[in-house]
Structures are given as structure tokens and as C-alpha cells.
Short mmCIF file of C-alpha atoms and ligand atoms in Angstrom, two decimals:
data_model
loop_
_atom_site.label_atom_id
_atom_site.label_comp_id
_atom_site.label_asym_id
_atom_site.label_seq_id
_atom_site.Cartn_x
_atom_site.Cartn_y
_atom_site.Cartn_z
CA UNK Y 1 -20.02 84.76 18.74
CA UNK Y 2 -18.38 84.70 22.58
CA UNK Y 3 -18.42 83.05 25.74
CA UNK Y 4 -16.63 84.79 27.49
CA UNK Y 5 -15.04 84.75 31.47
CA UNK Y 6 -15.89 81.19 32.11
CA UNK Y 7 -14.11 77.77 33.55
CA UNK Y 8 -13.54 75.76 30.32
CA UNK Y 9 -14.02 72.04 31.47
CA UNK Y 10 -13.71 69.14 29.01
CA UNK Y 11 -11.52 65.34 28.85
CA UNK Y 12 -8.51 67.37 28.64
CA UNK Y 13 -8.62 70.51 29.98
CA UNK Y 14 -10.15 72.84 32.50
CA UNK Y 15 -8.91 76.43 32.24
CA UNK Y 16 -10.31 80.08 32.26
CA UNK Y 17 -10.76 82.01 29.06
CA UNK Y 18 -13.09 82.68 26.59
CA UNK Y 19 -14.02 80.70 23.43
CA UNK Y 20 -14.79 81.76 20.20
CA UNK Y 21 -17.21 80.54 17.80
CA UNK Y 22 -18.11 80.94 13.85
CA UNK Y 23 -20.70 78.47 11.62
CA UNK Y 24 -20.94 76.26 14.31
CA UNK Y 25 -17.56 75.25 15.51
CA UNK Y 26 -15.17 76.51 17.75
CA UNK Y 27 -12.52 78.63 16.57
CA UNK Y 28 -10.68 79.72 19.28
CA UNK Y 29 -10.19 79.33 22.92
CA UNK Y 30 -8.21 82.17 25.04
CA UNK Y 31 -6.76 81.50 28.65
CA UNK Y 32 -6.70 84.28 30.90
CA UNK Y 33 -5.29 84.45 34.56
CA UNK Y 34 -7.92 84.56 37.07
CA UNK Y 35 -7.56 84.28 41.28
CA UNK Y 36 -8.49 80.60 42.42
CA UNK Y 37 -11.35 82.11 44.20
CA UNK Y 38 -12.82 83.45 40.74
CA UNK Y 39 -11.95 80.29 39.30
CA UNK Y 40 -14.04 78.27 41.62
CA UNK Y 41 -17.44 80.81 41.18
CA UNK Y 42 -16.90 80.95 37.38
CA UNK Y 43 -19.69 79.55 35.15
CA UNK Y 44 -18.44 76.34 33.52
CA UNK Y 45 -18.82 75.11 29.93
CA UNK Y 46 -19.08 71.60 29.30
CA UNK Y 47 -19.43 69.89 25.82
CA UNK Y 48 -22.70 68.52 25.36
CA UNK Y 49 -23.47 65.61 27.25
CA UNK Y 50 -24.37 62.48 24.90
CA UNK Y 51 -26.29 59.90 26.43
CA UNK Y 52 -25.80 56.27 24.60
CA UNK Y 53 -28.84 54.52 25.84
CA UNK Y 54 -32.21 56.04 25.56
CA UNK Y 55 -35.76 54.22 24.82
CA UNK Y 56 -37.28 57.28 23.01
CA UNK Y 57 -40.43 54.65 21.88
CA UNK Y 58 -41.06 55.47 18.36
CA UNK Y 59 -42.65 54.19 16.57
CA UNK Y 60 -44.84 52.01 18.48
CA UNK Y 61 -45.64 53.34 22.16
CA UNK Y 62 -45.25 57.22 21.50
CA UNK Y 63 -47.76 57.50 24.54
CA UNK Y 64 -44.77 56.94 26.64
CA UNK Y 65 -42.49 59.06 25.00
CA UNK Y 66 -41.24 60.38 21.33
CA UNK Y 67 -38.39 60.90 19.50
CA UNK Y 68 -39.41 64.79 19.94
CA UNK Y 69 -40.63 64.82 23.69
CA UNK Y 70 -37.64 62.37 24.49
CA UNK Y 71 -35.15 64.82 22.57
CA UNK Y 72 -36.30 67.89 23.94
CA UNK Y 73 -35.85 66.33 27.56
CA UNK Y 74 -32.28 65.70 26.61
CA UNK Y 75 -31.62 68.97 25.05
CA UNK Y 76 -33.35 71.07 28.30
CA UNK Y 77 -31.02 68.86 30.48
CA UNK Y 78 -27.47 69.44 28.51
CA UNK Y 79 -27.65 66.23 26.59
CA UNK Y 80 -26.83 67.09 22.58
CA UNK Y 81 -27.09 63.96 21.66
CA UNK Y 82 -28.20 60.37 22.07
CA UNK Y 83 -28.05 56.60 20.59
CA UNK Y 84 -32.09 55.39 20.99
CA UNK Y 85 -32.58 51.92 21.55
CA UNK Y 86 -34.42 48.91 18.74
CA UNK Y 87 -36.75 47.68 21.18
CA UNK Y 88 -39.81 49.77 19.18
CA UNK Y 89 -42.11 48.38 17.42
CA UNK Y 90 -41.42 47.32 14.60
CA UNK Y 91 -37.77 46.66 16.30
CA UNK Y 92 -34.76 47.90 14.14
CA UNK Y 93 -34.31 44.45 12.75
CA UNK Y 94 -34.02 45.70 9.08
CA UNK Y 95 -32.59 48.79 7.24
CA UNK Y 96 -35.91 49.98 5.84
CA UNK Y 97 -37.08 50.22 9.31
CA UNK Y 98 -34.11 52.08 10.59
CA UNK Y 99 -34.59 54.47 7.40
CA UNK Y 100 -37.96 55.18 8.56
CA UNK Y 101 -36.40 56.23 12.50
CA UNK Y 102 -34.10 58.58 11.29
CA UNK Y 103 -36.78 60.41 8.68
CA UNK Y 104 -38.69 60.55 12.16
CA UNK Y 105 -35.81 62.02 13.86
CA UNK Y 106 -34.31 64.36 10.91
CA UNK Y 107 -37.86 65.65 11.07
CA UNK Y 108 -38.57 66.02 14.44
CA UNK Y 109 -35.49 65.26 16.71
CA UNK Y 110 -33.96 68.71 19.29
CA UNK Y 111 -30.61 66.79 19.61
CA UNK Y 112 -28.08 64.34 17.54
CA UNK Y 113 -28.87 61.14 17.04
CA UNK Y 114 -28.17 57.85 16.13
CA UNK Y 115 -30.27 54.45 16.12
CA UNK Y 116 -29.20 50.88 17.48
CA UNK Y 117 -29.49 47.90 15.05
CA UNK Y 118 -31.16 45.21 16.41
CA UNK Y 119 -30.59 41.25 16.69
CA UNK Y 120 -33.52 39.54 15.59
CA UNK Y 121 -34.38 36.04 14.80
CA UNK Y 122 -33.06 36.19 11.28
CA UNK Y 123 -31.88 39.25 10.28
CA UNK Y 124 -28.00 38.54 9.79
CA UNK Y 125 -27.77 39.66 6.21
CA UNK Y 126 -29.14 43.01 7.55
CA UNK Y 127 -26.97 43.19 9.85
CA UNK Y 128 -23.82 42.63 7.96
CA UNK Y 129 -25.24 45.53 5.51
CA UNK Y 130 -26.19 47.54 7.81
CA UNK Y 131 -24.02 51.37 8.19
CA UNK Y 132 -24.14 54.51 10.45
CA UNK Y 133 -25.49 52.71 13.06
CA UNK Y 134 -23.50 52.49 16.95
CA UNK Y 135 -23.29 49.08 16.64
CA UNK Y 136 -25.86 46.33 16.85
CA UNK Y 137 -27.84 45.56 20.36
CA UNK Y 138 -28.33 41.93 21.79
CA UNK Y 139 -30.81 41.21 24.34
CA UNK Y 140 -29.60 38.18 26.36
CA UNK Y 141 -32.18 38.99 29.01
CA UNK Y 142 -36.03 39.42 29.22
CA UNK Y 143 -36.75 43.55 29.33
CA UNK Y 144 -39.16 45.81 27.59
CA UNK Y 145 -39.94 44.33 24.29
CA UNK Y 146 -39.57 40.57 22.84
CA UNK Y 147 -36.00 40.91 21.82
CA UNK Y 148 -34.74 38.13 24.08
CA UNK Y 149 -32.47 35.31 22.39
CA UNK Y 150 -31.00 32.39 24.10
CA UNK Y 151 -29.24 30.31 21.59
CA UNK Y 152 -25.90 31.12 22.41
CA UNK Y 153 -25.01 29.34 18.97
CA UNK Y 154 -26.43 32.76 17.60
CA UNK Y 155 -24.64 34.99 20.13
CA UNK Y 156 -21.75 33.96 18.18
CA UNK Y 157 -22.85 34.37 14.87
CA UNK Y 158 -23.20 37.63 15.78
CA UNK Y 159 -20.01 38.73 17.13
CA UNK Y 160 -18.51 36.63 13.98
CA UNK Y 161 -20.19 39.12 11.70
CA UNK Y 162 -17.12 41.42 12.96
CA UNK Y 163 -19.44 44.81 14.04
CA UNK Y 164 -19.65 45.86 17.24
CA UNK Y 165 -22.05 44.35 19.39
CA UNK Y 166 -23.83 46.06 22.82
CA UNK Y 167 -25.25 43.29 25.09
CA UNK Y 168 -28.20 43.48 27.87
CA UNK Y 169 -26.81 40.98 29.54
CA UNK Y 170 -27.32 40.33 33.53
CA UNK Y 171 -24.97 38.45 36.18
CA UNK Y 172 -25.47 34.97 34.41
CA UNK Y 173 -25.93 35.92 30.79
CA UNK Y 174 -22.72 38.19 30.72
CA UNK Y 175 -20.33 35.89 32.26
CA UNK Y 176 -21.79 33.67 29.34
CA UNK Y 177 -21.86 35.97 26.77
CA UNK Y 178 -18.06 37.25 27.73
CA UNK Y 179 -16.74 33.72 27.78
CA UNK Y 180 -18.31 32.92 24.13
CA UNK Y 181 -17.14 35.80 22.75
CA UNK Y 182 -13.36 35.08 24.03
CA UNK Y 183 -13.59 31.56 22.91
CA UNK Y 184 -14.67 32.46 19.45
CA UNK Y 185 -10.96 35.17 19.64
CA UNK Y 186 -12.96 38.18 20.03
CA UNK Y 187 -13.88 38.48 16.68
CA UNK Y 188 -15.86 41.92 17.08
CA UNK Y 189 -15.88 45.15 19.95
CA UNK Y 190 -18.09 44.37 22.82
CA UNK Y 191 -20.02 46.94 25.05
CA UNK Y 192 -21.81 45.93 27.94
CA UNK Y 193 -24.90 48.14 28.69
CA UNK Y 194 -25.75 48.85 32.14
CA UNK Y 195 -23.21 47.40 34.55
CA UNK Y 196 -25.11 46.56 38.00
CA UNK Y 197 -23.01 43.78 39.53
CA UNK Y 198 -19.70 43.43 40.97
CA UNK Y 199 -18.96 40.38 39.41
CA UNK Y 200 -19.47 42.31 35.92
CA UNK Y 201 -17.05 45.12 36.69
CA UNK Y 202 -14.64 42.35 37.74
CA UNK Y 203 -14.97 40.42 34.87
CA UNK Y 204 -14.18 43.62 32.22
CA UNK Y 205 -11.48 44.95 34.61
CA UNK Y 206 -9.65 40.95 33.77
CA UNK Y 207 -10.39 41.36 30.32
CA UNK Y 208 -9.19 45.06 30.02
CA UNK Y 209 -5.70 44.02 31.90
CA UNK Y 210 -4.78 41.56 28.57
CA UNK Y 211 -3.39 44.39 26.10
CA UNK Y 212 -4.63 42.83 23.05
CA UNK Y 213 -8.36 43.00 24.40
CA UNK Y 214 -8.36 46.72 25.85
CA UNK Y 215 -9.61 48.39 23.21
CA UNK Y 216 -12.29 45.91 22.12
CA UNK Y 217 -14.57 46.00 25.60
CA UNK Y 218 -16.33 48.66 26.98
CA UNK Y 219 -18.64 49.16 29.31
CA UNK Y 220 -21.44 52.10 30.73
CA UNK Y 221 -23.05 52.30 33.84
CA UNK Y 222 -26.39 54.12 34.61
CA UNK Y 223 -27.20 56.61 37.53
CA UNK Y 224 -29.78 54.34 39.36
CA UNK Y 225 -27.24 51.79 39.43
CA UNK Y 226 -24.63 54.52 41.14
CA UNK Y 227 -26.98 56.22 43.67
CA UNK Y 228 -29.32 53.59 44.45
CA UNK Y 229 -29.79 49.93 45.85
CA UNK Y 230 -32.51 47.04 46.40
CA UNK Y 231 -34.35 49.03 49.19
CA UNK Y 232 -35.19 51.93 46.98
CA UNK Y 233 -36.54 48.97 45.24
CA UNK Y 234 -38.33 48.84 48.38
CA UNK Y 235 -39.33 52.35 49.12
CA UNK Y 236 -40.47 52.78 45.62
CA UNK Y 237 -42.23 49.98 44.25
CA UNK Y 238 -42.69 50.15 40.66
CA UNK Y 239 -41.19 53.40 40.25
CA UNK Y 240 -37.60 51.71 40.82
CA UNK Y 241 -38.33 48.12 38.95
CA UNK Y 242 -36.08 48.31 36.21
CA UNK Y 243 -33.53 46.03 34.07
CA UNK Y 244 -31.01 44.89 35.42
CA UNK Y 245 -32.72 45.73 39.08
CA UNK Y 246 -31.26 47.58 41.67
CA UNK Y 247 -29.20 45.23 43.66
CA UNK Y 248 -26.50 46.07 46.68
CA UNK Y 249 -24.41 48.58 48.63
CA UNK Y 250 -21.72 46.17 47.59
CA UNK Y 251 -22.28 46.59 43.93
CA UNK Y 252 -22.76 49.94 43.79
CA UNK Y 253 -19.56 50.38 45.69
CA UNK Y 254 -18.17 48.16 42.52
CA UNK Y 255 -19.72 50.33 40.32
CA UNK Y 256 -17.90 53.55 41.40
CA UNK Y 257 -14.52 51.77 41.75
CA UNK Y 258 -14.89 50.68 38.17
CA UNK Y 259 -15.56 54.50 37.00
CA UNK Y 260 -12.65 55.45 39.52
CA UNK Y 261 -10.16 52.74 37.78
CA UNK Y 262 -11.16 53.24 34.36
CA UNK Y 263 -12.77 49.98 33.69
CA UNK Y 264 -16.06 51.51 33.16
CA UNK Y 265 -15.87 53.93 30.27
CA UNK Y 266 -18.92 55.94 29.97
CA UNK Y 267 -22.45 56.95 31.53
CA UNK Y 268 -25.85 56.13 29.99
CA UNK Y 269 -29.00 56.41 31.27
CA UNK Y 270 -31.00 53.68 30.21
CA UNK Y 271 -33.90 56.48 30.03
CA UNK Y 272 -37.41 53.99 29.78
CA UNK Y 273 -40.31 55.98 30.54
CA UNK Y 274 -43.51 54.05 31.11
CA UNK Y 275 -46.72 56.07 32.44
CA UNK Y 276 -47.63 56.64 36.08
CA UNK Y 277 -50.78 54.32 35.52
CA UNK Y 278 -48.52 51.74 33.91
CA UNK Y 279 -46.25 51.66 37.12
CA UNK Y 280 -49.22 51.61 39.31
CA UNK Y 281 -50.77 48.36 37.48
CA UNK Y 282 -50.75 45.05 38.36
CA UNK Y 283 -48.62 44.41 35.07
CA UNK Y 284 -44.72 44.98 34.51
CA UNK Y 285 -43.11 47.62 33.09
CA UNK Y 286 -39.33 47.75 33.41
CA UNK Y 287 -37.28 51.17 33.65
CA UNK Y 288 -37.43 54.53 34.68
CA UNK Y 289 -36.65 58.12 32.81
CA UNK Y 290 -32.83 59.28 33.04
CA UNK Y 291 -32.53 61.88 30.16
CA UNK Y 292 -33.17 64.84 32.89
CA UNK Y 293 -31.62 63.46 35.87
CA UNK Y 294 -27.83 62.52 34.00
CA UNK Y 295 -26.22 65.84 34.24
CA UNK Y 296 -27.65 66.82 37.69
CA UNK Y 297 -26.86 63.27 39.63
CA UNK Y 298 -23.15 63.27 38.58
CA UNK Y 299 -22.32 66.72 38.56
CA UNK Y 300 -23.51 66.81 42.07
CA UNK Y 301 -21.96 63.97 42.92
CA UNK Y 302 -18.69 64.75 41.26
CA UNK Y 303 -18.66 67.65 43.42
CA UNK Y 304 -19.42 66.18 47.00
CA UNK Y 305 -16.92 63.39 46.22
CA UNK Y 306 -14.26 65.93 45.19
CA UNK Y 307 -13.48 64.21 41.87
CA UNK Y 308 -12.52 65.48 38.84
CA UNK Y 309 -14.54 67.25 36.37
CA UNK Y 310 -12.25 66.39 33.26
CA UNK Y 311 -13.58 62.90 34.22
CA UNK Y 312 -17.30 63.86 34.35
CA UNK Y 313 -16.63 65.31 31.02
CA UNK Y 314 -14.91 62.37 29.53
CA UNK Y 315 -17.35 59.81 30.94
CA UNK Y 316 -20.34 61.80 29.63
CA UNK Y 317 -18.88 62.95 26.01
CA UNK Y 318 -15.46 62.82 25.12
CA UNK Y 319 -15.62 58.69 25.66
CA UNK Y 320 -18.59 57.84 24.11
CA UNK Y 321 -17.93 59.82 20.72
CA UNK Y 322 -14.17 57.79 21.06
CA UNK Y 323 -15.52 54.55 21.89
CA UNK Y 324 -18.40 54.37 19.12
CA UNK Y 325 -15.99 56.00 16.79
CA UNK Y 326 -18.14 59.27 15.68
CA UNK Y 327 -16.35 60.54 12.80
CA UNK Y 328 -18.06 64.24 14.00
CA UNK Y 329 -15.33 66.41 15.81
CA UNK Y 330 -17.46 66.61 19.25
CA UNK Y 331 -17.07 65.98 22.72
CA UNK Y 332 -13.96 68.20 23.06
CA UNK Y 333 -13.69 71.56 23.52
CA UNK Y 334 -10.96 72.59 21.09
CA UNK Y 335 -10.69 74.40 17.84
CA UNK Y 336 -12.61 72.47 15.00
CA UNK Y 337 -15.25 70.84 17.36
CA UNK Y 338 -18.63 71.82 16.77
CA UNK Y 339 -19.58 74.04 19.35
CA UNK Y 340 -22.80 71.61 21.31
CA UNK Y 341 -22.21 73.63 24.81
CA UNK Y 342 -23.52 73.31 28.15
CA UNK Y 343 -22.82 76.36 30.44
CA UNK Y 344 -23.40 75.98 33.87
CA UNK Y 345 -23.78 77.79 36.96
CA UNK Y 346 -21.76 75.21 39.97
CA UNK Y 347 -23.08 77.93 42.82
CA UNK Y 348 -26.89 76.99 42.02
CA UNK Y 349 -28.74 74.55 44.44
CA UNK Y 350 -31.97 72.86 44.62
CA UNK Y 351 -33.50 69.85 44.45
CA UNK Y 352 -35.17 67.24 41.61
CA UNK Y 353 -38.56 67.34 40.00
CA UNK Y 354 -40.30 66.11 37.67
CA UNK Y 355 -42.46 69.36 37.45
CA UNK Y 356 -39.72 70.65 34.84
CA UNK Y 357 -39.38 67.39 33.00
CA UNK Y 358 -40.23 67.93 29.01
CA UNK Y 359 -40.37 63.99 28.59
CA UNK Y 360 -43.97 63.01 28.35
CA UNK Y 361 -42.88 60.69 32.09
CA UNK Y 362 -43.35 63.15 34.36
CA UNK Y 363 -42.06 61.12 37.34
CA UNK Y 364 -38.87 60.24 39.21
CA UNK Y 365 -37.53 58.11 41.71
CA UNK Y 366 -34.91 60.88 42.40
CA UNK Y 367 -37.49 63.47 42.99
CA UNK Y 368 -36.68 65.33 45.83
CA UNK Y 369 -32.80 65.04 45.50
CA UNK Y 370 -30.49 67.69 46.37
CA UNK Y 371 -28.60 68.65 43.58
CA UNK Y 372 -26.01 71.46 42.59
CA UNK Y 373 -25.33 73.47 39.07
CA UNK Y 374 -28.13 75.00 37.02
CA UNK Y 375 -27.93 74.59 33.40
CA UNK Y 376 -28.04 77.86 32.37
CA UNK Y 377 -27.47 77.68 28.37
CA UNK Y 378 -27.53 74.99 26.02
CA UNK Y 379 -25.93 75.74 22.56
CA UNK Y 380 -26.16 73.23 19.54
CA UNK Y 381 -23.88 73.79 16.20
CA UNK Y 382 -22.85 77.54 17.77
CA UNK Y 383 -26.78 78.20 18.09
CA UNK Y 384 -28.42 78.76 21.60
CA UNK Y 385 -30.98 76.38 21.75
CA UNK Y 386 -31.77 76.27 25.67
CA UNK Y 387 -32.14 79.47 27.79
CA UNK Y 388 -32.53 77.76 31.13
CA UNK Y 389 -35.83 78.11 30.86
CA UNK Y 390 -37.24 77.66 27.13
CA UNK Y 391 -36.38 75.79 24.31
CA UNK Y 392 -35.35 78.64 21.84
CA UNK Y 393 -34.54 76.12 18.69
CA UNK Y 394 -36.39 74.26 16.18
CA UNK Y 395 -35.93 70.25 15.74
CA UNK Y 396 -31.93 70.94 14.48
CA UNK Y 397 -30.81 67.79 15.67
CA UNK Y 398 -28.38 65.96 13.38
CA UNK Y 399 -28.07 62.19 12.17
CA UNK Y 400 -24.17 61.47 14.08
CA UNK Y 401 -21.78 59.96 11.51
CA UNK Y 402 -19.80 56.68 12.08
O1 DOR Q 501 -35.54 48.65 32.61
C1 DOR Q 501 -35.33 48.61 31.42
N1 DOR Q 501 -36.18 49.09 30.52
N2 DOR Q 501 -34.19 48.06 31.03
C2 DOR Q 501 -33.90 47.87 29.75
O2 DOR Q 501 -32.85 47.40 29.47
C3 DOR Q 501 -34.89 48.24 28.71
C4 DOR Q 501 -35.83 49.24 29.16
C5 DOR Q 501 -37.06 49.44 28.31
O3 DOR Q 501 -37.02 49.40 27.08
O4 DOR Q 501 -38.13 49.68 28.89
ZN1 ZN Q 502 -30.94 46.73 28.68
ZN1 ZN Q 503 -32.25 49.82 27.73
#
């Protein structure tokens, strides 16, 4: 199979041509000359997006969402692939448990996956055993869930088992958690979920500048965090409380300079869908849905900013499968890769709803936001598996290899 005539946009590149593609992968990509003026009005083709942070809810609260509803939302929005989060119940505290998410997924799941391990109380000895996981999630703050542990005594243990560890940590807790784990020498990678603060970008920007510690922190940071501040808090009730919350024009300046300078690495969205009737209760529920908004919010914004789209590619693919260390050849578009595909049309325009949302949360803060470039195909392993309107595959999704 072809694509042919269309901007070719990934980490490295972003040229005209055509690509080829045979069982799955791409074979061959072909530059051609075109006028800048066809250049600019030419589809583009992204790789997949991956998003490394979704709450897809299974087992355990599959009212809100499932590792099939949640999956087909990511696949109808360019997103090929995702890392879901242990905060289910049972959490992903042991490996049986685990076992039993990915027969879930391999049976039901539209996109790639992959499933966080989680810290529990006692689980170390799990932990150390456990394999082809993205590394094992820490909850140093109170969020969706009982996951919460304050014994920084056990932080360490943790990062002492040597495997990387992902913290929800918060202001306090991560200037904490990043002290601890430099006093102990670093012993494991660190990735900070969800940066919201200044203070947090500042602190990994010091920490990236020492050579030795570079590679070994990274750090995501989600669209509501980007695009929006305490008074959507405000405006929105509910429907914008979420962990870490919203907080100031300041810090979400901070947050783009760190995705400017490099010190943020990649985009997740945190995607936590709770009902309507949840978010209207007296009770709370923390989070918001992302899986469908990712693409649109930073493309758009990309574009109105005049940055570059080799960085929207890295920062939604290209890093994520580098940082975690995916032994699968994605996230590039170059010969050998598997060919997950997002072609897009940049001259669309319209606005957010959740009217097209496939996730079983059919709201959104965002709704209502202009936005630019209309997914127009979504191809998994070589196969078209989006149309732009229907889902044409079956659950095809693949277990992502560490
Ligand atoms: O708002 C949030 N909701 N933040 C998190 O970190 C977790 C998530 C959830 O699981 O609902
Ligand atoms: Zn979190
Ligand atoms: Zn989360």
C-alpha cells in the first residue's frame, strides 16, 4: 500500500513524498519537490500519537470507562497507543493482576498498550519481578484511588529496587521526593507525571543541567495544565477539579517554557473520566477525559504559536517510545517502523465536542474550543483502522514490548 502526495512530519523530519508500506511497516519513503504553497495545504502524516497516562478503569469502575471504550477514544483521536494507569481495582500491585489487564486488553483493546505497576503497601518482591511493564507508579499525593504512601523511608526502597519509577507527586511531595531520590545517588530513572508548577519545571531543568543525571529524569505535562488556569477552576466547577489542580498564568507560562527548553519531554493526558452525575455530586471525583482532546489542543496550538511540528511529533511519540525504552520500532517515520499513521488535514477548522467522543465521558471542559486539523485516517500495523468517521478495525491493539 501508498500514501501518497503528503507532508511527512515526524521527530526528525518533515518533507513531501510518498511512503510505502508492506505487512505492517514502512518500507519506503520518497521525497518529491513540491512549491511551498503546496507544501503548506498538503495533508500531513504523523506517527501515531501515544499517550503515557490514561485511567482506562478496568477492572473495577468500567461505568466510567473501559479498556475498549477508553481505546477506541484514543484510536478515533490519532492516539495508537497508551500506558493505563494501577489505580483500578484491584490496583496492579501484583503480577497475577497485571496478567489479568493485559488478557483484558489483548482481548478487547483498539490501540497498543502497556500497564503501570503499582506501589503498594508490600508488594516489593513483585515489583523487583515484575517485566514489560513502563515502569512502576508512586502516588505521593491523595487522587483517585487509595494508592497514597507517605513513608518516605519506602519512597526509597523503591527507587533502590533500580526500575524506573513515575511519581504523582505535587509542589511539596516532589521537591521531597526529588531530594530523596538524589540523596540515595539516583539509584533508578525518575518520571514525574503531570508537571503543574513552576517550581517543578525549575527543579528538573537543575537536575537535567548535571550531565550524569540527564538521562535519568523525565518529565510530561498534560493539556489542562497548558491551556488552562485556577479560574477555569472557577468557571467550571467540578468539570475542571482535577490532580494536581489547575493553578496560575504563571505556571502555565512555566509549563510552556519547559516544553520550549526541553526540560519537559513528553505530553500525557492524564485522561480520568468520571460521569456527569459524579461531577455534579456533592462528593469528589478528581480528573477529566484527555484521550480526544490531545491531538486537537496541541496541534492547534502548535500552529497559532508558529512552533515546530517535528516537536509536536517528538513530544507526542518519538519521546515517549525513547524515554520508556519500547523495544517496538515506532514513533518514527522511517523504513522498519511499523506503520501506526495519523493523516491529517491542517486546512480543517471547527470547534470541540464531546458529541463525537467514543469514551463512555461524554463531557469536556474544552468543549467549545476552536481547533484546527481533522484527523482524516488512522492506520495501525499498515491497516486503516479510522476513516474519520468510523472505526473500520477490530480490537488489534498490541501488548508494547520493553
Ligand atoms: O485528577 C486526577 N485523576 N489525577 C490523577 O492523578 C488521577 C486521576 C484519576 O485516577 O482519577
Ligand atoms: Zn497523578
Ligand atoms: Zn493519573
Amino acid at each position: 500500500m501508498k500514501i501518497e502526495g503528503v507532508r511527512i512530519i515526524d521527530a526528525h523530519q518533515d518533507v513531501f513524498g510518498d511512503i510505502k508500506i508492506q505487512d505492517g511497516k514502512i518500507v519506503e519513503i520518497t521525497e518529491k519537490k513540491v512549491s511551498e504553497d503546496e507544501f503548506e495545504k498538503a495533508q500531513i502524516l504523523f506517527p501515531g500519537l501515544i499517550d503515557p497516562h490514561v485511567h482506562f478503569r478496568e477492572p473495577g469502575f468500567e461505568y466510567k470507562e473501559d479498556i475498549e471504550s477508553g481505546s477506541r477514544a484514543a484510536l478515533s483521536h490519532g492516539v495508537t497507543g497508551f500506558f493505563d494507569m494501577p489505580n483500578t481495582n484491584p490496583p496492579t500491585f501484583t503480577r497475577e493482576i497485571l496478567k489479568e489487564k493485559k488478557q483484558i486488553a489483548e482481548k478487547t483493546s483498539f490501540a497498543n498498550y502497556a500497564f503501570y505497576f503499582g506501589a503498594g503497601p508490600d508488594n516489593q518482591s513483585e515489583i523487583e519481578k515484575v517485566d514489560q511493564v513502563p515502569g512502576t507508579k508512586l502516588y505521593l499525593n491523595t487522587t483517585t484511588g487509595n494508592l497514597r504512601m507517605d513513608d518516605e523511608n519506602r519512597w526509597c526502597e523503591i527507587f533502590r529496587i533500580g526500575k524506573k519509577v513515575s511519581l504523582h507527586a505535587e509542589g511539596d511531595t516532589f521537591e521531597r521526593a526529588v531530594k530523596n531520590w538524589l540523596e540515595e545517588g539516583s539509584p533508578c530513572e525518575l518520571h514525574l507525571c503531570h508537571a503543574s508548577l513552576r517550581s517543578e519545571v525549575e527543579l528538573v531543568r537543575k537536575v537535567k543541567q548535571e550531565k550524569s543525571l540527564a538521562n535519568k529524569i523525565t518529565m510530561e505535562v498534560c493539556p489542562h495544565h497548558l491551556f488552562m488556569t485556577h479560574k477555569d477552576r472557577e468557571k467550571h466547577g467540578a468539570f475542571c477539579c482535577m490532580k494536581p489542580e489547575l493553578a496560575t498564568e504563571d505556571d502555565l507560562a512555566a509549563m510552556w517554557e519547559g516544553v520550549l527548553d526541553g526540560t519537559i519531554d513528553m505530553f500525557a493526558t492524564d485522561h480520568a473520566p468520571h460521569t456527569k452525575e459524579e461531577k455534579e455530586s456533592e462528593q469528589t471525583f478528581y480528573g477529566i477525559p484527555g484521550v480526544e482532546t490531545l491531538f486537537h489542543l496541541l496541534f492547534t496550538e502548535f500552529l497559532e504559536r508558529g512552533y515546530n511540528l517535528k516537536k509536536f511529533s517528538a513530544m507526542t511519540s518519538h519521546n515517549i517510545y525513547e524515554k520508556f525504552r519500547i523495544k517496538d520500532q515506532k514513533g518514527l517515520i522511517k523504513s522498519g517502523y511499523d506503520a501506526d499513521l495519523v493523516l491529517v488535514d491542517p486546512n480543517w477548522s471547527g470547534a470541540i465536542s464531546a458529541d463525537n467522543f467514543y469514551s463512555k465521558c461524554r463531557w469536556t471542559p474544552f468543549a467549545g474550543r476552536a481547533i484546527r486539523g481533522e484527523i482524516q485516517k488512522v492506520y495501525l500495523a499498515g491497516e486503516e483502522v479510522f476513516d474519520g468517521e468510523n472505526i473500520l478495525s477490530g480490537q488489534e491493539g498490541q501488548a508494547l514490548k520493553f
